Amino acid sequence: MEMKNMANEKLYTLPKLPYDYAALEPYISKEQLTLHHTKHHQAYVTGANAIFEKLDKARKEKADLDLKATLKELSFHIGGYRLHNTFWENLAPAGKGGGGLPKGELAKAIDEEFGSFERFKKEFTTAASSVEGSGWAVLTASTTTPRLLINQIEKHNVNVYPGFRILLVLDVWEHAYYLDYKNDRAKYIEAFWNLVNWDAVNRQFITHLKK
């Protein structure tokens, strides 16, 4: 899912979804999910690969590059690639893995940090609603202190907290919902809670705890 093998060069590939394009209806339509995955997510794969090829070419030819601009653009594309991978893994069809409440160690950690799931949900929803421009609401776990943190990532690479493992993400770029919800971000966020794959998020958290 991360990279092609060495024989096919070190380039990114678009991952397959763990469900079909119609599986998240009625909360995310087949048309919306298809466009989001095959056009928008693919654009970040293509963008990252183009920059890697540009870097390889410059190094081979011993040519100079505007590294400040190049690496900034690369972080945008890699951020988009990685966040979308997590987003697809965070979702499941409603009633078939999607929706409900967190369980296990994650549920305990949410209660400890936020006081209750409802408080967590309120804070996460508010974070998603108030992201400036295009961005993400993200639940992370600190690698240095035993606590969870909600943060807002603008674009794909701004306001990222070093040392915090990403557990749950919600894409609030308009390309994630405009076919289904027009400009009604709040309605889209409300629908998201019916699709959260808490088992997948809990597995991520347990992996984090073991490190």
mmCIF file with all atom_site columns, C-alpha atoms in Angstrom, residues 41-193:
data_model
loop_
_atom_site.group_PDB
_atom_site.id
_atom_site.type_symbol
_atom_site.label_atom_id
_atom_site.label_alt_id
_atom_site.label_comp_id
_atom_site.label_asym_id
_atom_site.label_entity_id
_atom_site.label_seq_id
_atom_site.pdbx_PDB_ins_code
_atom_site.Cartn_x
_atom_site.Cartn_y
_atom_site.Cartn_z
_atom_site.occupancy
_atom_site.B_iso_or_equiv
_atom_site.pdbx_formal_charge
_atom_site.auth_seq_id
_atom_site.auth_comp_id
_atom_site.auth_asym_id
_atom_site.auth_atom_id
_atom_site.pdbx_PDB_model_num
ATOM 1   C CA . HIS A 1 41  ? -6.540  10.856 -4.166  1.00 0.00 ? 41  HIS A CA 1
ATOM 2   C CA . GLN A 1 42  ? -4.947  9.860  -7.463  1.00 0.00 ? 42  GLN A CA 1
ATOM 3   C CA . ALA A 1 43  ? -3.853  13.483 -7.976  1.00 0.00 ? 43  ALA A CA 1
ATOM 4   C CA . TYR A 1 44  ? -1.674  13.333 -4.852  1.00 0.00 ? 44  TYR A CA 1
ATOM 5   C CA . VAL A 1 45  ? -0.143  10.035 -5.966  1.00 0.00 ? 45  VAL A CA 1
ATOM 6   C CA . THR A 1 46  ? 0.643   11.552 -9.360  1.00 0.00 ? 46  THR A CA 1
ATOM 7   C CA . GLY A 1 47  ? 1.950   14.768 -7.817  1.00 0.00 ? 47  GLY A CA 1
ATOM 8   C CA . ALA A 1 48  ? 4.282   13.003 -5.385  1.00 0.00 ? 48  ALA A CA 1
ATOM 9   C CA . ASN A 1 49  ? 5.642   10.716 -8.094  1.00 0.00 ? 49  ASN A CA 1
ATOM 10  C CA . ALA A 1 50  ? 6.319   13.656 -10.420 1.00 0.00 ? 50  ALA A CA 1
ATOM 11  C CA . ILE A 1 51  ? 8.413   15.335 -7.731  1.00 0.00 ? 51  ILE A CA 1
ATOM 12  C CA . PHE A 1 52  ? 10.351  12.156 -6.935  1.00 0.00 ? 52  PHE A CA 1
ATOM 13  C CA . GLU A 1 53  ? 11.138  11.836 -10.629 1.00 0.00 ? 53  GLU A CA 1
ATOM 14  C CA . LYS A 1 54  ? 12.196  15.492 -10.709 1.00 0.00 ? 54  LYS A CA 1
ATOM 15  C CA . LEU A 1 55  ? 14.527  14.932 -7.742  1.00 0.00 ? 55  LEU A CA 1
ATOM 16  C CA . ASP A 1 56  ? 16.026  11.801 -9.307  1.00 0.00 ? 56  ASP A CA 1
ATOM 17  C CA . LYS A 1 57  ? 16.606  13.617 -12.601 1.00 0.00 ? 57  LYS A CA 1
ATOM 18  C CA . ALA A 1 58  ? 18.276  16.593 -10.947 1.00 0.00 ? 58  ALA A CA 1
ATOM 19  C CA . ARG A 1 59  ? 20.566  14.346 -8.893  1.00 0.00 ? 59  ARG A CA 1
ATOM 20  C CA . LYS A 1 60  ? 21.530  12.297 -11.920 1.00 0.00 ? 60  LYS A CA 1
ATOM 21  C CA . GLU A 1 61  ? 22.298  15.427 -13.939 1.00 0.00 ? 61  GLU A CA 1
ATOM 22  C CA . LYS A 1 62  ? 23.871  17.199 -10.931 1.00 0.00 ? 62  LYS A CA 1
ATOM 23  C CA . ALA A 1 63  ? 21.469  20.071 -11.520 1.00 0.00 ? 63  ALA A CA 1
ATOM 24  C CA . ASP A 1 64  ? 20.265  22.616 -8.974  1.00 0.00 ? 64  ASP A CA 1
ATOM 25  C CA . LEU A 1 65  ? 16.668  22.742 -7.726  1.00 0.00 ? 65  LEU A CA 1
ATOM 26  C CA . ASP A 1 66  ? 14.584  25.211 -5.761  1.00 0.00 ? 66  ASP A CA 1
ATOM 27  C CA . LEU A 1 67  ? 14.520  22.782 -2.856  1.00 0.00 ? 67  LEU A CA 1
ATOM 28  C CA . LYS A 1 68  ? 12.426  25.016 -0.611  1.00 0.00 ? 68  LYS A CA 1
ATOM 29  C CA . ALA A 1 69  ? 9.552   25.080 -3.104  1.00 0.00 ? 69  ALA A CA 1
ATOM 30  C CA . THR A 1 70  ? 10.035  21.477 -4.226  1.00 0.00 ? 70  THR A CA 1
ATOM 31  C CA . LEU A 1 71  ? 10.016  19.974 -0.751  1.00 0.00 ? 71  LEU A CA 1
ATOM 32  C CA . LYS A 1 72  ? 7.048   22.100 0.319   1.00 0.00 ? 72  LYS A CA 1
ATOM 33  C CA . GLU A 1 73  ? 5.072   20.796 -2.656  1.00 0.00 ? 73  GLU A CA 1
ATOM 34  C CA . LEU A 1 74  ? 6.205   17.233 -1.956  1.00 0.00 ? 74  LEU A CA 1
ATOM 35  C CA . SER A 1 75  ? 5.003   17.444 1.659   1.00 0.00 ? 75  SER A CA 1
ATOM 36  C CA . PHE A 1 76  ? 1.592   18.569 0.388   1.00 0.00 ? 76  PHE A CA 1
ATOM 37  C CA . HIS A 1 77  ? 1.251   15.596 -1.955  1.00 0.00 ? 77  HIS A CA 1
ATOM 38  C CA . ILE A 1 78  ? 2.613   13.014 0.482   1.00 0.00 ? 78  ILE A CA 1
ATOM 39  C CA . GLY A 1 79  ? 0.359   14.399 3.205   1.00 0.00 ? 79  GLY A CA 1
ATOM 40  C CA . GLY A 1 80  ? -2.632  14.072 0.890   1.00 0.00 ? 80  GLY A CA 1
ATOM 41  C CA . TYR A 1 81  ? -1.651  10.537 -0.022  1.00 0.00 ? 81  TYR A CA 1
ATOM 42  C CA . ARG A 1 82  ? -1.161  9.389  3.574   1.00 0.00 ? 82  ARG A CA 1
ATOM 43  C CA . LEU A 1 83  ? -4.228  11.102 5.055   1.00 0.00 ? 83  LEU A CA 1
ATOM 44  C CA . HIS A 1 84  ? -6.488  9.681  2.364   1.00 0.00 ? 84  HIS A CA 1
ATOM 45  C CA . ASN A 1 85  ? -5.114  6.178  2.986   1.00 0.00 ? 85  ASN A CA 1
ATOM 46  C CA . THR A 1 86  ? -6.058  6.531  6.648   1.00 0.00 ? 86  THR A CA 1
ATOM 47  C CA . PHE A 1 87  ? -9.444  8.026  5.797   1.00 0.00 ? 87  PHE A CA 1
ATOM 48  C CA . TRP A 1 88  ? -10.472 5.011  3.710   1.00 0.00 ? 88  TRP A CA 1
ATOM 49  C CA . GLU A 1 89  ? -9.316  2.647  6.463   1.00 0.00 ? 89  GLU A CA 1
ATOM 50  C CA . ASN A 1 90  ? -11.321 4.643  9.040   1.00 0.00 ? 90  ASN A CA 1
ATOM 51  C CA . LEU A 1 91  ? -14.589 4.028  7.165   1.00 0.00 ? 91  LEU A CA 1
ATOM 52  C CA . ALA A 1 92  ? -16.863 1.016  6.848   1.00 0.00 ? 92  ALA A CA 1
ATOM 53  C CA . PRO A 1 93  ? -20.450 0.473  5.639   1.00 0.00 ? 93  PRO A CA 1
ATOM 54  C CA . ALA A 1 94  ? -23.014 1.608  8.199   1.00 0.00 ? 94  ALA A CA 1
ATOM 55  C CA . GLY A 1 95  ? -24.101 -1.299 10.395  1.00 0.00 ? 95  GLY A CA 1
ATOM 56  C CA . LYS A 1 96  ? -21.372 -3.506 8.912   1.00 0.00 ? 96  LYS A CA 1
ATOM 57  C CA . GLY A 1 97  ? -18.413 -2.209 10.844  1.00 0.00 ? 97  GLY A CA 1
ATOM 58  C CA . GLY A 1 98  ? -19.293 1.462  10.513  1.00 0.00 ? 98  GLY A CA 1
ATOM 59  C CA . GLY A 1 99  ? -20.935 3.579  13.206  1.00 0.00 ? 99  GLY A CA 1
ATOM 60  C CA . GLY A 1 100 ? -21.675 2.834  16.820  1.00 0.00 ? 100 GLY A CA 1
ATOM 61  C CA . LEU A 1 101 ? -19.231 3.555  19.623  1.00 0.00 ? 101 LEU A CA 1
ATOM 62  C CA . PRO A 1 102 ? -15.502 2.982  20.160  1.00 0.00 ? 102 PRO A CA 1
ATOM 63  C CA . LYS A 1 103 ? -14.501 -0.090 22.147  1.00 0.00 ? 103 LYS A CA 1
ATOM 64  C CA . GLY A 1 104 ? -11.551 -1.507 24.023  1.00 0.00 ? 104 GLY A CA 1
ATOM 65  C CA . GLU A 1 105 ? -8.480  0.507  24.865  1.00 0.00 ? 105 GLU A CA 1
ATOM 66  C CA . LEU A 1 106 ? -9.513  3.395  22.633  1.00 0.00 ? 106 LEU A CA 1
ATOM 67  C CA . ALA A 1 107 ? -12.838 3.800  24.448  1.00 0.00 ? 107 ALA A CA 1
ATOM 68  C CA . LYS A 1 108 ? -11.009 3.872  27.786  1.00 0.00 ? 108 LYS A CA 1
ATOM 69  C CA . ALA A 1 109 ? -8.536  6.467  26.526  1.00 0.00 ? 109 ALA A CA 1
ATOM 70  C CA . ILE A 1 110 ? -11.323 8.668  25.144  1.00 0.00 ? 110 ILE A CA 1
ATOM 71  C CA . ASP A 1 111 ? -13.164 8.581  28.464  1.00 0.00 ? 111 ASP A CA 1
ATOM 72  C CA . GLU A 1 112 ? -9.976  9.386  30.346  1.00 0.00 ? 112 GLU A CA 1
ATOM 73  C CA . GLU A 1 113 ? -8.981  12.302 28.115  1.00 0.00 ? 113 GLU A CA 1
ATOM 74  C CA . PHE A 1 114 ? -12.355 13.845 27.268  1.00 0.00 ? 114 PHE A CA 1
ATOM 75  C CA . GLY A 1 115 ? -14.585 12.639 30.077  1.00 0.00 ? 115 GLY A CA 1
ATOM 76  C CA . SER A 1 116 ? -17.027 10.905 27.740  1.00 0.00 ? 116 SER A CA 1
ATOM 77  C CA . PHE A 1 117 ? -17.507 9.883  24.135  1.00 0.00 ? 117 PHE A CA 1
ATOM 78  C CA . GLU A 1 118 ? -20.129 12.612 23.687  1.00 0.00 ? 118 GLU A CA 1
ATOM 79  C CA . ARG A 1 119 ? -17.621 15.264 24.730  1.00 0.00 ? 119 ARG A CA 1
ATOM 80  C CA . PHE A 1 120 ? -15.044 13.822 22.336  1.00 0.00 ? 120 PHE A CA 1
ATOM 81  C CA . LYS A 1 121 ? -17.595 13.767 19.526  1.00 0.00 ? 121 LYS A CA 1
ATOM 82  C CA . LYS A 1 122 ? -18.554 17.384 20.201  1.00 0.00 ? 122 LYS A CA 1
ATOM 83  C CA . GLU A 1 123 ? -14.929 18.559 20.172  1.00 0.00 ? 123 GLU A CA 1
ATOM 84  C CA . PHE A 1 124 ? -14.041 16.553 17.052  1.00 0.00 ? 124 PHE A CA 1
ATOM 85  C CA . THR A 1 125 ? -17.142 17.824 15.231  1.00 0.00 ? 125 THR A CA 1
ATOM 86  C CA . THR A 1 126 ? -16.318 21.412 16.181  1.00 0.00 ? 126 THR A CA 1
ATOM 87  C CA . ALA A 1 127 ? -12.739 20.961 14.998  1.00 0.00 ? 127 ALA A CA 1
ATOM 88  C CA . ALA A 1 128 ? -13.962 19.575 11.661  1.00 0.00 ? 128 ALA A CA 1
ATOM 89  C CA . SER A 1 129 ? -16.520 22.358 11.265  1.00 0.00 ? 129 SER A CA 1
ATOM 90  C CA . SER A 1 130 ? -14.026 25.134 11.936  1.00 0.00 ? 130 SER A CA 1
ATOM 91  C CA . VAL A 1 131 ? -11.002 24.074 9.868   1.00 0.00 ? 131 VAL A CA 1
ATOM 92  C CA . GLU A 1 132 ? -10.025 27.143 7.871   1.00 0.00 ? 132 GLU A CA 1
ATOM 93  C CA . GLY A 1 133 ? -10.192 26.585 4.128   1.00 0.00 ? 133 GLY A CA 1
ATOM 94  C CA . SER A 1 134 ? -9.464  23.003 3.130   1.00 0.00 ? 134 SER A CA 1
ATOM 95  C CA . GLY A 1 135 ? -8.208  20.510 5.675   1.00 0.00 ? 135 GLY A CA 1
ATOM 96  C CA . TRP A 1 136 ? -8.807  17.707 8.123   1.00 0.00 ? 136 TRP A CA 1
ATOM 97  C CA . ALA A 1 137 ? -9.962  16.966 11.654  1.00 0.00 ? 137 ALA A CA 1
ATOM 98  C CA . VAL A 1 138 ? -7.645  14.424 13.244  1.00 0.00 ? 138 VAL A CA 1
ATOM 99  C CA . LEU A 1 139 ? -7.510  12.367 16.435  1.00 0.00 ? 139 LEU A CA 1
ATOM 100 C CA . THR A 1 140 ? -3.945  11.624 17.453  1.00 0.00 ? 140 THR A CA 1
ATOM 101 C CA . ALA A 1 141 ? -2.100  9.886  20.295  1.00 0.00 ? 141 ALA A CA 1
ATOM 102 C CA . SER A 1 142 ? 1.036   11.375 21.784  1.00 0.00 ? 142 SER A CA 1
ATOM 103 C CA . THR A 1 143 ? 4.237   9.344  21.689  1.00 0.00 ? 143 THR A CA 1
ATOM 104 C CA . THR A 1 144 ? 5.591   11.162 24.751  1.00 0.00 ? 144 THR A CA 1
ATOM 105 C CA . THR A 1 145 ? 2.608   11.514 27.102  1.00 0.00 ? 145 THR A CA 1
ATOM 106 C CA . PRO A 1 146 ? -0.340  9.151  27.633  1.00 0.00 ? 146 PRO A CA 1
ATOM 107 C CA . ARG A 1 147 ? -2.999  11.360 26.114  1.00 0.00 ? 147 ARG A CA 1
ATOM 108 C CA . LEU A 1 148 ? -5.098  11.850 23.009  1.00 0.00 ? 148 LEU A CA 1
ATOM 109 C CA . LEU A 1 149 ? -5.261  15.109 21.065  1.00 0.00 ? 149 LEU A CA 1
ATOM 110 C CA . ILE A 1 150 ? -7.663  16.475 18.467  1.00 0.00 ? 150 ILE A CA 1
ATOM 111 C CA . ASN A 1 151 ? -5.982  18.716 15.944  1.00 0.00 ? 151 ASN A CA 1
ATOM 112 C CA . GLN A 1 152 ? -6.785  20.482 12.700  1.00 0.00 ? 152 GLN A CA 1
ATOM 113 C CA . ILE A 1 153 ? -4.556  19.930 9.689   1.00 0.00 ? 153 ILE A CA 1
ATOM 114 C CA . GLU A 1 154 ? -4.882  22.650 7.079   1.00 0.00 ? 154 GLU A CA 1
ATOM 115 C CA . LYS A 1 155 ? -4.322  21.521 3.495   1.00 0.00 ? 155 LYS A CA 1
ATOM 116 C CA . HIS A 1 156 ? -2.453  18.227 4.080   1.00 0.00 ? 156 HIS A CA 1
ATOM 117 C CA . ASN A 1 157 ? 0.655   19.446 5.830   1.00 0.00 ? 157 ASN A CA 1
ATOM 118 C CA . VAL A 1 158 ? 0.015   22.550 7.955   1.00 0.00 ? 158 VAL A CA 1
ATOM 119 C CA . ASN A 1 159 ? -0.375  22.327 11.762  1.00 0.00 ? 159 ASN A CA 1
ATOM 120 C CA . VAL A 1 160 ? 0.880   18.738 11.887  1.00 0.00 ? 160 VAL A CA 1
ATOM 121 C CA . TYR A 1 161 ? 2.078   17.850 15.393  1.00 0.00 ? 161 TYR A CA 1
ATOM 122 C CA . PRO A 1 162 ? 5.403   15.976 15.399  1.00 0.00 ? 162 PRO A CA 1
ATOM 123 C CA . GLY A 1 163 ? 5.360   12.981 17.711  1.00 0.00 ? 163 GLY A CA 1
ATOM 124 C CA . PHE A 1 164 ? 1.615   12.312 17.543  1.00 0.00 ? 164 PHE A CA 1
ATOM 125 C CA . ARG A 1 165 ? 0.359   9.106  15.911  1.00 0.00 ? 165 ARG A CA 1
ATOM 126 C CA . ILE A 1 166 ? -2.669  9.641  13.664  1.00 0.00 ? 166 ILE A CA 1
ATOM 127 C CA . LEU A 1 167 ? -5.616  7.419  14.615  1.00 0.00 ? 167 LEU A CA 1
ATOM 128 C CA . LEU A 1 168 ? -8.734  8.898  13.015  1.00 0.00 ? 168 LEU A CA 1
ATOM 129 C CA . VAL A 1 169 ? -9.135  11.480 10.243  1.00 0.00 ? 169 VAL A CA 1
ATOM 130 C CA . LEU A 1 170 ? -12.029 13.280 8.607   1.00 0.00 ? 170 LEU A CA 1
ATOM 131 C CA . ASP A 1 171 ? -11.474 14.945 5.247   1.00 0.00 ? 171 ASP A CA 1
ATOM 132 C CA . VAL A 1 172 ? -13.337 18.270 5.154   1.00 0.00 ? 172 VAL A CA 1
ATOM 133 C CA . TRP A 1 173 ? -12.078 19.485 1.806   1.00 0.00 ? 173 TRP A CA 1
ATOM 134 C CA . GLU A 1 174 ? -15.145 20.276 -0.294  1.00 0.00 ? 174 GLU A CA 1
ATOM 135 C CA . HIS A 1 175 ? -14.068 17.611 -2.792  1.00 0.00 ? 175 HIS A CA 1
ATOM 136 C CA . ALA A 1 176 ? -14.968 15.027 -0.098  1.00 0.00 ? 176 ALA A CA 1
ATOM 137 C CA . TYR A 1 177 ? -18.657 15.956 -0.009  1.00 0.00 ? 177 TYR A CA 1
ATOM 138 C CA . TYR A 1 178 ? -19.724 18.525 -2.611  1.00 0.00 ? 178 TYR A CA 1
ATOM 139 C CA . LEU A 1 179 ? -21.671 16.124 -4.836  1.00 0.00 ? 179 LEU A CA 1
ATOM 140 C CA . ASP A 1 180 ? -23.728 14.803 -1.906  1.00 0.00 ? 180 ASP A CA 1
ATOM 141 C CA . TYR A 1 181 ? -23.971 17.765 0.455   1.00 0.00 ? 181 TYR A CA 1
ATOM 142 C CA . LYS A 1 182 ? -23.144 20.811 -1.702  1.00 0.00 ? 182 LYS A CA 1
ATOM 143 C CA . ASN A 1 183 ? -21.611 23.319 0.749   1.00 0.00 ? 183 ASN A CA 1
ATOM 144 C CA . ASP A 1 184 ? -23.269 21.843 3.857   1.00 0.00 ? 184 ASP A CA 1
ATOM 145 C CA . ARG A 1 185 ? -20.170 20.684 5.719   1.00 0.00 ? 185 ARG A CA 1
ATOM 146 C CA . ALA A 1 186 ? -22.098 20.220 8.965   1.00 0.00 ? 186 ALA A CA 1
ATOM 147 C CA . LYS A 1 187 ? -24.470 17.676 7.404   1.00 0.00 ? 187 LYS A CA 1
ATOM 148 C CA . TYR A 1 188 ? -21.531 15.766 5.945   1.00 0.00 ? 188 TYR A CA 1
ATOM 149 C CA . ILE A 1 189 ? -19.781 15.670 9.337   1.00 0.00 ? 189 ILE A CA 1
ATOM 150 C CA . GLU A 1 190 ? -22.957 14.387 10.971  1.00 0.00 ? 190 GLU A CA 1
ATOM 151 C CA . ALA A 1 191 ? -23.153 11.614 8.365   1.00 0.00 ? 191 ALA A CA 1
ATOM 152 C CA . PHE A 1 192 ? -19.508 10.667 8.994   1.00 0.00 ? 192 PHE A CA 1
ATOM 153 C CA . TRP A 1 193 ? -20.291 9.273  12.446  1.00 0.00 ? 193 TRP A CA 1
#
